[in-house]
CSV table of C-alpha atoms in Angstrom, one decimal:
chain,number,residue,atom,x,y,z
U,1,MET,CA,26.6,15.2,30.6
U,2,LYS,CA,25.1,15.5,26.8
U,3,PHE,CA,22.1,13.0,25.6
U,4,ASP,CA,22.0,14.2,22.1
U,5,THR,CA,18.7,13.3,20.2
U,6,SER,CA,19.3,15.0,17.1
U,7,VAL,CA,18.4,14.1,13.6
U,8,LYS,CA,20.4,15.1,10.7
U,9,TRP,CA,17.1,15.9,7.8
U,10,PRO,CA,17.9,16.5,4.6
U,11,HIS,CA,18.8,20.3,3.5
U,12,GLY,CA,19.8,21.3,6.9
U,13,ALA,CA,17.0,21.2,8.9
U,14,ARG,CA,16.4,21.6,12.1
U,15,VAL,CA,13.2,19.7,12.2
U,16,ALA,CA,11.0,17.3,10.6
U,17,VAL,CA,7.8,17.9,10.8
U,18,MET,CA,4.5,15.2,10.2
U,19,LEU,CA,1.1,16.9,9.4
U,20,THR,CA,-1.0,13.4,9.6
U,21,PHE,CA,-4.5,13.3,9.1
U,22,ASP,CA,-6.1,10.0,10.1
U,23,PHE,CA,-9.7,9.5,8.1
U,24,ASP,CA,-11.6,7.6,10.5
U,25,ALA,CA,-14.9,9.4,8.4
U,26,GLU,CA,-17.8,6.7,10.7
U,27,THR,CA,-15.2,3.8,10.8
U,28,LEU,CA,-14.7,6.3,14.3
U,29,TRP,CA,-18.0,6.0,15.4
U,30,THR,CA,-18.8,2.4,14.6
U,31,SER,CA,-15.4,0.6,15.2
U,32,ARG,CA,-15.9,0.1,19.3
U,33,ASN,CA,-19.8,0.0,18.7
U,34,PRO,CA,-21.6,-1.5,16.2
U,35,ASP,CA,-24.9,0.1,16.6
U,36,ASN,CA,-24.2,3.6,15.5
U,37,VAL,CA,-24.9,2.9,12.5
U,38,ARG,CA,-28.4,3.1,13.0
U,39,ARG,CA,-28.0,5.8,14.8
U,40,PRO,CA,-27.6,9.2,11.9
U,41,GLY,CA,-26.2,12.1,14.3
U,42,ILE,CA,-23.2,9.9,15.5
U,43,LEU,CA,-22.6,8.9,12.3
U,44,SER,CA,-23.0,12.2,11.1
U,45,GLN,CA,-19.1,13.6,13.1
U,46,GLY,CA,-17.7,11.2,11.1
U,47,ARG,CA,-19.4,12.2,7.9
U,48,TYR,CA,-18.2,15.6,8.7
U,49,GLY,CA,-15.0,15.0,8.1
U,50,ALA,CA,-15.4,13.6,4.7
U,51,VAL,CA,-17.6,16.6,2.9
U,52,MET,CA,-16.0,19.5,4.9
U,53,GLY,CA,-13.6,17.9,6.3
U,54,VAL,CA,-10.8,17.1,3.8
U,55,PRO,CA,-11.3,19.7,1.5
U,56,LYS,CA,-10.6,22.7,3.5
U,57,ILE,CA,-8.1,21.0,5.3
U,58,LEU,CA,-6.9,20.2,1.3
U,59,GLU,CA,-8.0,23.7,0.7
U,60,THR,CA,-5.5,25.1,3.8
U,61,LEU,CA,-2.4,23.1,2.9
U,62,HIS,CA,-2.7,24.0,-0.7
U,63,ASP,CA,-2.1,27.2,0.1
U,64,ALA,CA,0.4,27.2,2.8
U,65,GLN,CA,2.7,24.1,0.3
U,66,VAL,CA,2.8,22.1,2.5
U,67,PRO,CA,3.0,17.9,2.5
U,68,ALA,CA,0.7,15.8,4.2
U,69,THR,CA,-0.6,12.5,5.7
U,70,PHE,CA,-3.5,11.1,5.5
U,71,PHE,CA,-3.7,7.9,7.2
U,72,THR,CA,-7.0,6.7,6.1
U,73,PRO,CA,-9.3,2.7,6.7
U,74,GLY,CA,-10.0,0.9,3.8
U,75,TRP,CA,-14.1,1.2,4.1
U,76,THR,CA,-13.6,4.3,4.1
U,77,VAL,CA,-11.6,4.9,0.6
U,78,GLU,CA,-14.5,2.3,-1.1
U,79,ASN,CA,-17.6,4.6,1.4
U,80,HIS,CA,-15.5,8.1,0.8
U,81,THR,CA,-13.6,7.6,-2.9
U,82,ASP,CA,-14.2,10.9,-4.2
U,83,LYS,CA,-12.4,12.1,-0.8
U,84,VAL,CA,-9.7,10.4,-0.9
U,85,GLU,CA,-9.2,10.4,-4.7
U,86,MET,CA,-8.7,14.4,-4.6
U,87,ILE,CA,-5.9,13.9,-1.8
U,88,LEU,CA,-4.0,11.5,-4.2
U,89,LYS,CA,-4.7,14.9,-7.1
U,90,GLU,CA,-3.5,17.2,-4.2
U,91,GLY,CA,0.0,15.1,-3.9
U,92,HIS,CA,-0.3,14.0,-0.3
U,93,GLU,CA,0.3,10.5,1.0
U,94,LEU,CA,-2.0,8.1,0.7
U,95,ALA,CA,-1.6,5.1,4.0
U,96,HIS,CA,-2.7,2.7,5.9
U,97,HIS,CA,-5.2,2.9,8.7
U,98,SER,CA,-6.6,-0.9,9.2
U,99,TYR,CA,-9.5,-1.4,6.7
U,100,SER,CA,-12.6,-0.6,9.3
U,101,HIS,CA,-11.0,0.5,12.4
U,102,ARG,CA,-10.9,-2.0,14.6
U,103,TRP,CA,-9.3,-2.7,17.7
U,104,SER,CA,-7.9,-5.9,16.9
U,105,SER,CA,-4.7,-6.3,18.4
U,106,ASP,CA,-6.1,-9.5,21.3
U,107,ASP,CA,-7.6,-11.1,18.2
U,108,ASP,CA,-4.4,-12.4,15.6
U,109,ALA,CA,-7.0,-13.8,12.8
U,110,ALA,CA,-9.3,-10.2,13.0
U,111,GLU,CA,-5.4,-9.2,12.8
U,112,VAL,CA,-4.3,-10.2,9.7
U,113,GLU,CA,-7.9,-9.4,8.0
U,114,GLU,CA,-8.3,-5.6,8.7
U,115,MET,CA,-4.8,-5.8,7.2
U,116,ASP,CA,-5.3,-7.2,4.2
U,117,LYS,CA,-8.8,-5.8,3.8
U,118,GLY,CA,-7.5,-2.2,4.4
U,119,LEU,CA,-4.3,-3.7,1.6
U,120,GLU,CA,-7.0,-4.7,-0.9
U,121,ALA,CA,-9.4,-1.5,-0.5
U,122,LEU,CA,-6.7,1.0,-1.0
U,123,LYS,CA,-5.5,-1.0,-4.4
U,124,ARG,CA,-8.7,-1.6,-5.8
U,125,GLU,CA,-10.3,1.5,-5.5
U,126,VAL,CA,-7.5,4.5,-5.7
U,127,GLY,CA,-4.7,1.9,-7.1
U,128,ILE,CA,-2.2,2.4,-4.0
U,129,VAL,CA,0.2,-0.1,-2.4
U,130,PRO,CA,0.8,2.1,0.7
U,131,LYS,CA,4.4,2.9,2.6
U,132,GLY,CA,2.9,3.9,6.2
U,133,TYR,CA,0.7,2.4,8.3
U,134,ARG,CA,-1.0,3.7,11.9
U,135,SER,CA,-3.2,1.2,13.5
U,136,PRO,CA,-6.1,3.0,15.2
U,137,ALA,CA,-5.7,5.1,18.8
U,138,GLY,CA,-2.0,3.4,18.7
U,139,GLU,CA,-3.9,-0.2,19.5
U,140,VAL,CA,-0.5,-2.8,18.6
U,141,SER,CA,0.2,-6.2,18.9
U,142,PRO,CA,3.7,-8.4,18.6
U,143,LEU,CA,1.4,-9.4,15.5
U,144,LEU,CA,1.6,-6.4,13.9
U,145,PHE,CA,4.9,-5.8,13.2
U,146,THR,CA,5.3,-9.3,11.3
U,147,LEU,CA,2.5,-8.5,9.5
U,148,LEU,CA,4.3,-5.3,8.0
U,149,LYS,CA,7.6,-7.2,7.2
U,150,ASP,CA,6.1,-9.5,5.4
U,151,ARG,CA,3.8,-7.1,3.6
U,152,GLY,CA,6.4,-4.4,1.9
U,153,PHE,CA,6.1,-1.6,4.6
U,154,LEU,CA,8.5,0.9,5.3
U,155,TYR,CA,7.7,2.0,8.1
U,156,ASN,CA,5.4,2.6,11.5
U,157,SER,CA,3.3,5.0,12.8
U,158,SER,CA,2.1,3.6,16.2
U,159,LEU,CA,4.3,3.7,19.2
U,160,MET,CA,4.7,6.6,21.8
U,161,ASP,CA,8.7,5.6,22.5
U,162,GLY,CA,10.4,8.2,21.6
U,163,ILE,CA,10.4,11.6,19.3
U,164,ASN,CA,12.7,10.2,16.0
U,165,PRO,CA,12.1,7.8,14.4
U,166,TYR,CA,14.8,4.4,14.5
U,167,ARG,CA,14.5,0.4,12.7
U,168,HIS,CA,12.2,-1.7,15.0
U,169,LYS,CA,14.3,-6.1,15.3
U,170,MET,CA,12.4,-8.1,14.6
U,171,ASP,CA,12.9,-11.8,17.3
U,172,ASP,CA,15.0,-13.4,14.6
U,173,GLY,CA,17.5,-10.3,14.8
U,174,GLY,CA,16.5,-9.1,11.6
U,175,ASP,CA,15.3,-5.7,10.2
U,176,GLY,CA,11.6,-4.5,10.8
U,177,VAL,CA,9.8,-1.9,9.8
U,178,ILE,CA,10.9,2.1,10.7
U,179,GLU,CA,8.9,3.6,13.4
U,180,LEU,CA,7.9,7.2,13.4
U,181,PRO,CA,7.1,8.1,16.8
U,182,TRP,CA,3.9,9.7,18.2
U,183,HIS,CA,2.4,10.8,21.4
U,184,TRP,CA,-1.1,11.6,22.8
U,185,SER,CA,-0.4,15.3,23.6
U,186,LEU,CA,-0.4,15.9,20.3
U,187,ASP,CA,-3.0,14.5,18.8
U,188,ASP,CA,-6.4,16.4,18.5
U,189,ALA,CA,-9.0,13.3,19.8
U,190,PRO,CA,-8.1,14.1,23.5
U,191,HIS,CA,-8.1,17.5,23.4
U,192,ALA,CA,-11.4,17.9,21.2
U,193,LEU,CA,-13.4,14.7,20.5
U,194,PHE,CA,-17.0,14.4,22.2
U,195,SER,CA,-18.8,11.5,23.2
U,196,LEU,CA,-21.7,11.0,24.6
U,197,GLN,CA,-21.1,7.9,25.6
U,198,THR,CA,-17.4,8.4,26.6
U,199,PRO,CA,-17.7,13.3,27.7
U,200,ARG,CA,-15.5,15.3,28.5
U,201,SER,CA,-14.5,18.6,28.0
U,202,ILE,CA,-13.8,19.9,24.3
U,203,GLN,CA,-10.6,22.4,25.3
U,204,SER,CA,-10.5,25.9,23.4
U,205,THR,CA,-8.3,26.2,20.3
U,206,GLU,CA,-6.1,28.0,22.3
U,207,ALA,CA,-5.3,25.5,25.0
U,208,VAL,CA,-4.9,23.2,22.3
U,209,GLY,CA,-2.3,25.6,20.5
U,210,SER,CA,-0.4,26.6,23.6
U,211,LEU,CA,0.1,22.4,24.2
U,212,TRP,CA,1.4,21.8,20.6
U,213,LYS,CA,4.0,25.4,20.1
U,214,GLU,CA,5.1,24.0,23.3
U,215,GLU,CA,6.2,20.2,22.1
U,216,PHE,CA,7.3,22.0,19.1
U,217,ARG,CA,9.7,24.2,20.5
U,218,GLU,CA,11.1,22.2,22.7
U,219,ILE,CA,11.3,19.4,19.6
U,220,TYR,CA,12.8,21.5,17.7
U,221,ARG,CA,15.8,22.3,19.9
U,222,TRP,CA,16.0,18.9,20.3
U,223,GLY,CA,16.5,18.6,17.2
U,224,GLY,CA,13.7,15.1,16.1
U,225,LEU,CA,11.0,14.6,14.7
U,226,TYR,CA,7.2,16.6,15.3
U,227,ASN,CA,4.5,14.5,14.3
U,228,LEU,CA,1.2,16.4,14.8
U,229,VAL,CA,-1.5,14.0,14.6
U,230,MET,CA,-5.1,15.5,12.8
U,231,HIS,CA,-8.4,13.9,11.9
U,232,PRO,CA,-10.7,15.8,9.7
U,233,GLN,CA,-13.2,15.5,12.0
U,234,ILE,CA,-12.0,17.2,14.6
U,235,SER,CA,-9.4,19.6,12.9
U,236,GLY,CA,-11.7,19.7,9.7
U,237,ARG,CA,-13.6,22.3,12.5
U,238,PRO,CA,-14.0,25.9,11.2
U,239,SER,CA,-11.8,27.0,14.7
U,240,ARG,CA,-9.6,24.1,14.0
U,241,ILE,CA,-8.5,24.7,10.8
U,242,ALA,CA,-8.1,28.0,12.2
U,243,LEU,CA,-5.6,26.1,14.0
U,244,LEU,CA,-3.9,24.9,11.9
U,245,ARG,CA,-2.7,27.4,10.0
U,246,GLU,CA,-1.8,29.1,12.7
U,247,MET,CA,0.3,26.0,14.1
U,248,ILE,CA,1.8,26.1,10.0
U,249,ALA,CA,2.5,30.2,10.9
U,250,PHE,CA,4.1,29.1,13.9
U,251,MET,CA,6.1,26.2,12.7
U,252,ARG,CA,7.5,28.9,10.1
U,253,SER,CA,9.1,31.1,11.6
U,254,PHE,CA,12.1,28.6,12.8
U,255,PRO,CA,14.3,28.8,10.1
U,256,ASP,CA,14.7,24.9,8.8
U,257,VAL,CA,11.9,23.9,9.1
U,258,TRP,CA,11.4,20.0,7.1
U,259,PHE,CA,7.5,19.6,6.0
U,260,ALA,CA,7.0,16.4,4.9
U,261,THR,CA,5.2,12.8,4.5
U,262,GLY,CA,5.7,9.9,6.3
U,263,ALA,CA,7.9,7.7,3.5
U,264,GLU,CA,9.8,11.0,3.2
U,265,VAL,CA,11.0,11.2,6.8
U,266,ALA,CA,11.4,7.1,6.6
U,267,GLN,CA,13.5,7.1,3.7
U,268,ALA,CA,15.4,10.8,4.8
U,269,TRP,CA,15.9,8.7,8.1
U,270,SER,CA,16.7,5.3,6.2
U,271,ASP,CA,19.7,7.0,4.1
U,272,GLU,CA,22.0,9.1,7.2
U,273,TYR,CA,21.8,6.3,9.0
U,274,GLU,CA,20.9,2.7,6.8
U,275,SER,CA,23.4,3.5,3.8
């Protein structure tokens, strides 16, 4: 018996690799605790992601000549516009990640507000109508998929129910957006995000790299999508930049690896399986 998980990727690739960055900046710290707006020390962690993390990540991606997708809240676009413009100048994809990183899946009105304010900020500040969306912390509601379809999104990357793209089906039987699944094991936050309010150990780059490489080896064997989730304030730290560089080189040591943006992956999957 064989359960076939392989996908036909462009150029005969064995695996598709998405390097994604959730550019939350200070919203990571204010969205769950508004009192943090008065705590410069806490906010400085998010600001590091904009001031140092994004430029060093862009430098690393430029040197490797690989594309990435930056899921960015509208607040970040408004308050770190110069860094967002750097991302676009380098040819990377800018995607939607709410307005303020608020977890609003239990409040329909707030979810609509977060969606539309984020869209307005992306359009007003940098002229972008995004094709992709990722919810803060993977928190979603049934309403989300209606909002994404009604607002013309191509894809979502918020669920963890597979390693391959698939098309959502709406309650009325119609087509929804394409899903590009992710998982916490391939997210830097569980391994290296520290907060005094919820303290946990910061894992070494060796431990994180080992986990990420093990996942890559098997997803490569399966022929699926490797969706790596990073945050500039975490993976923009010096040792994590070294890990990013190491991971790109490691994946390139395998034949037939396709590095692509979320929009490219979703479109390629649709072209192959829905045309």
